[in-house]
Amino acid sequence: MQSSSMTVLRMSKQVQLSQLRSMATIKEKVGEVIEKAGKAFTDTGKVGKKFNPDHPDGTAGKTADNQGGALKKDGAVGKEFTKEGAVGGTAQKAAEKTEGVGKKMQGEEKTKK
């Protein structure tokens, strides 16, 4: 009876360890997804670069810049959409923070503040 109880305890511990490893793997995968989402919205990411008139793929940014006037990248409206501007800067900071959270979930040190 004692032997079977010990076997059950050992098996239970093995299952718990296996579950912990699985949870760690899931946390790392979620961290990867969060990191990629953050990167996508930086000024050079898949989404963010579209708004960057200086990026080769910056179609939205170039269209606004070509309209001229307030929409130019240094115009009253356009400058707010650069990574230094109010709108673009907020998006850039949020993207970098999200990227950092993803890295942290994967056990990496946060490289950007």
PDB file of C-alpha atoms in Angstrom:
ATOM      1  CA  MET A   1       0.000   0.000   0.000  1.00  0.00           C
ATOM      2  CA  GLN A   2       2.784   2.394   0.893  1.00  0.00           C
ATOM      3  CA  SER A   3       4.588   1.589  -2.318  1.00  0.00           C
ATOM      4  CA  SER A   4       1.585   2.426  -4.455  1.00  0.00           C
ATOM      5  CA  SER A   5       1.053   5.681  -2.501  1.00  0.00           C
ATOM      6  CA  MET A   6       4.657   6.672  -3.166  1.00  0.00           C
ATOM      7  CA  THR A   7       4.248   5.835  -6.843  1.00  0.00           C
ATOM      8  CA  VAL A   8       1.128   7.975  -7.049  1.00  0.00           C
ATOM      9  CA  LEU A   9       2.928  10.870  -5.327  1.00  0.00           C
ATOM     10  CA  ARG A  10       5.881  10.592  -7.703  1.00  0.00           C
ATOM     11  CA  MET A  11       3.571  10.505 -10.708  1.00  0.00           C
ATOM     12  CA  SER A  12       1.656  13.491  -9.351  1.00  0.00           C
ATOM     13  CA  LYS A  13       4.891  15.477  -8.987  1.00  0.00           C
ATOM     14  CA  GLN A  14       5.934  14.535 -12.513  1.00  0.00           C
ATOM     15  CA  VAL A  15       2.585  15.737 -13.858  1.00  0.00           C
ATOM     16  CA  GLN A  16       2.937  18.992 -11.920  1.00  0.00           C
ATOM     17  CA  LEU A  17       6.440  19.556 -13.294  1.00  0.00           C
ATOM     18  CA  SER A  18       5.214  18.827 -16.791  1.00  0.00           C
ATOM     19  CA  GLN A  19       2.358  21.306 -16.348  1.00  0.00           C
ATOM     20  CA  LEU A  20       4.768  23.963 -15.067  1.00  0.00           C
ATOM     21  CA  ARG A  21       7.009  23.467 -18.087  1.00  0.00           C
ATOM     22  CA  SER A  22       3.988  23.748 -20.374  1.00  0.00           C
ATOM     23  CA  MET A  23       2.900  26.947 -18.647  1.00  0.00           C
ATOM     24  CA  ALA A  24       6.385  28.402 -19.057  1.00  0.00           C
ATOM     25  CA  THR A  25       6.329  27.521 -22.747  1.00  0.00           C
ATOM     26  CA  ILE A  26       2.899  29.115 -23.154  1.00  0.00           C
ATOM     27  CA  LYS A  27       4.086  32.257 -21.357  1.00  0.00           C
ATOM     28  CA  GLU A  28       7.094  32.456 -23.694  1.00  0.00           C
ATOM     29  CA  LYS A  29       4.871  32.039 -26.767  1.00  0.00           C
ATOM     30  CA  VAL A  30       2.476  34.722 -25.534  1.00  0.00           C
ATOM     31  CA  GLY A  31       5.503  36.934 -24.892  1.00  0.00           C
ATOM     32  CA  GLU A  32       6.665  36.395 -28.476  1.00  0.00           C
ATOM     33  CA  VAL A  33       3.255  37.407 -29.829  1.00  0.00           C
ATOM     34  CA  ILE A  34       3.139  40.522 -27.638  1.00  0.00           C
ATOM     35  CA  GLU A  35       6.671  41.467 -28.655  1.00  0.00           C
ATOM     36  CA  LYS A  36       5.812  41.093 -32.356  1.00  0.00           C
ATOM     37  CA  ALA A  37       2.648  43.167 -31.913  1.00  0.00           C
ATOM     38  CA  GLY A  38       4.679  45.926 -30.299  1.00  0.00           C
ATOM     39  CA  LYS A  39       7.316  45.830 -33.019  1.00  0.00           C
ATOM     40  CA  ALA A  40       4.626  46.079 -35.708  1.00  0.00           C
ATOM     41  CA  PHE A  41       3.580  49.509 -34.479  1.00  0.00           C
ATOM     42  CA  THR A  42       7.049  51.069 -34.210  1.00  0.00           C
ATOM     43  CA  ASP A  43       8.036  53.561 -36.914  1.00  0.00           C
ATOM     44  CA  THR A  44       9.816  50.767 -38.828  1.00  0.00           C
ATOM     45  CA  GLY A  45       7.344  47.952 -38.061  1.00  0.00           C
ATOM     46  CA  LYS A  46       4.807  46.406 -40.435  1.00  0.00           C
ATOM     47  CA  VAL A  47       2.090  48.895 -39.482  1.00  0.00           C
ATOM     48  CA  GLY A  48       4.084  51.900 -38.295  1.00  0.00           C
ATOM     49  CA  LYS A  49       6.274  52.135 -41.393  1.00  0.00           C
ATOM     50  CA  LYS A  50       3.178  52.828 -43.503  1.00  0.00           C
ATOM     51  CA  PHE A  51       2.832  56.175 -41.716  1.00  0.00           C
ATOM     52  CA  ASN A  52       6.516  57.050 -41.972  1.00  0.00           C
ATOM     53  CA  PRO A  53       7.065  59.215 -45.093  1.00  0.00           C
ATOM     54  CA  ASP A  54      10.817  58.543 -44.929  1.00  0.00           C
ATOM     55  CA  HIS A  55      10.385  54.752 -45.070  1.00  0.00           C
ATOM     56  CA  PRO A  56      10.322  53.100 -48.534  1.00  0.00           C
ATOM     57  CA  ASP A  57       6.983  51.432 -47.612  1.00  0.00           C
ATOM     58  CA  GLY A  58       5.519  54.580 -46.033  1.00  0.00           C
ATOM     59  CA  THR A  59       2.576  54.914 -48.402  1.00  0.00           C
ATOM     60  CA  ALA A  60       0.204  56.703 -45.998  1.00  0.00           C
ATOM     61  CA  GLY A  61       2.929  59.052 -44.794  1.00  0.00           C
ATOM     62  CA  LYS A  62       4.105  59.822 -48.323  1.00  0.00           C
ATOM     63  CA  THR A  63       0.557  60.457 -49.529  1.00  0.00           C
ATOM     64  CA  ALA A  64      -0.021  62.998 -46.766  1.00  0.00           C
ATOM     65  CA  ASP A  65       3.424  64.527 -47.298  1.00  0.00           C
ATOM     66  CA  ASN A  66       2.737  64.890 -51.039  1.00  0.00           C
ATOM     67  CA  GLN A  67      -0.525  66.746 -50.291  1.00  0.00           C
ATOM     68  CA  GLY A  68       1.611  69.486 -48.831  1.00  0.00           C
ATOM     69  CA  GLY A  69       0.663  72.287 -46.508  1.00  0.00           C
ATOM     70  CA  ALA A  70      -0.367  71.232 -43.018  1.00  0.00           C
ATOM     71  CA  LEU A  71      -0.131  67.540 -43.964  1.00  0.00           C
ATOM     72  CA  LYS A  72       3.576  67.654 -44.878  1.00  0.00           C
ATOM     73  CA  LYS A  73       5.759  65.807 -42.384  1.00  0.00           C
ATOM     74  CA  ASP A  74       6.929  69.149 -40.969  1.00  0.00           C
ATOM     75  CA  GLY A  75       3.505  70.811 -41.294  1.00  0.00           C
ATOM     76  CA  ALA A  76       1.139  71.661 -38.436  1.00  0.00           C
ATOM     77  CA  VAL A  77      -0.709  68.332 -38.713  1.00  0.00           C
ATOM     78  CA  GLY A  78       1.911  66.100 -40.296  1.00  0.00           C
ATOM     79  CA  LYS A  79       4.556  66.754 -37.641  1.00  0.00           C
ATOM     80  CA  GLU A  80       2.220  65.307 -35.006  1.00  0.00           C
ATOM     81  CA  PHE A  81       2.352  61.949 -36.798  1.00  0.00           C
ATOM     82  CA  THR A  82       6.147  61.613 -36.672  1.00  0.00           C
ATOM     83  CA  LYS A  83       7.642  59.508 -33.889  1.00  0.00           C
ATOM     84  CA  GLU A  84       8.545  62.758 -32.121  1.00  0.00           C
ATOM     85  CA  GLY A  85       5.027  64.215 -32.524  1.00  0.00           C
ATOM     86  CA  ALA A  86       2.052  63.857 -30.200  1.00  0.00           C
ATOM     87  CA  VAL A  87       0.244  61.112 -32.136  1.00  0.00           C
ATOM     88  CA  GLY A  88       3.228  59.286 -33.583  1.00  0.00           C
ATOM     89  CA  GLY A  89       5.244  59.663 -30.385  1.00  0.00           C
ATOM     90  CA  THR A  90       2.452  58.183 -28.301  1.00  0.00           C
ATOM     91  CA  ALA A  91       2.143  55.259 -30.713  1.00  0.00           C
ATOM     92  CA  GLN A  92       5.924  54.768 -30.709  1.00  0.00           C
ATOM     93  CA  LYS A  93       6.122  54.753 -26.894  1.00  0.00           C
ATOM     94  CA  ALA A  94       3.172  52.373 -26.594  1.00  0.00           C
ATOM     95  CA  ALA A  95       4.730  50.059 -29.193  1.00  0.00           C
ATOM     96  CA  GLU A  96       8.095  50.065 -27.427  1.00  0.00           C
ATOM     97  CA  LYS A  97       6.449  49.420 -24.063  1.00  0.00           C
ATOM     98  CA  THR A  98       4.408  46.555 -25.505  1.00  0.00           C
ATOM     99  CA  GLU A  99       7.534  45.106 -27.107  1.00  0.00           C
ATOM    100  CA  GLY A 100       9.297  45.339 -23.734  1.00  0.00           C
ATOM    101  CA  VAL A 101       6.465  43.521 -21.956  1.00  0.00           C
ATOM    102  CA  GLY A 102       6.712  40.738 -24.521  1.00  0.00           C
ATOM    103  CA  LYS A 103      10.447  40.431 -23.981  1.00  0.00           C
ATOM    104  CA  LYS A 104       9.982  40.417 -20.224  1.00  0.00           C
ATOM    105  CA  MET A 105       7.439  37.602 -20.500  1.00  0.00           C
ATOM    106  CA  GLN A 106      10.033  35.613 -22.391  1.00  0.00           C
ATOM    107  CA  GLY A 107      12.530  36.177 -19.592  1.00  0.00           C
ATOM    108  CA  GLU A 108      14.593  38.737 -21.487  1.00  0.00           C
ATOM    109  CA  GLU A 109      15.625  42.036 -19.974  1.00  0.00           C
ATOM    110  CA  LYS A 110      13.743  45.048 -21.200  1.00  0.00           C
ATOM    111  CA  THR A 111      16.060  46.829 -23.617  1.00  0.00           C
ATOM    112  CA  LYS A 112      14.037  50.018 -24.091  1.00  0.00           C
ATOM    113  CA  LYS A 113      12.294  52.188 -21.529  1.00  0.00           C
TER     114      LYS A 113
END
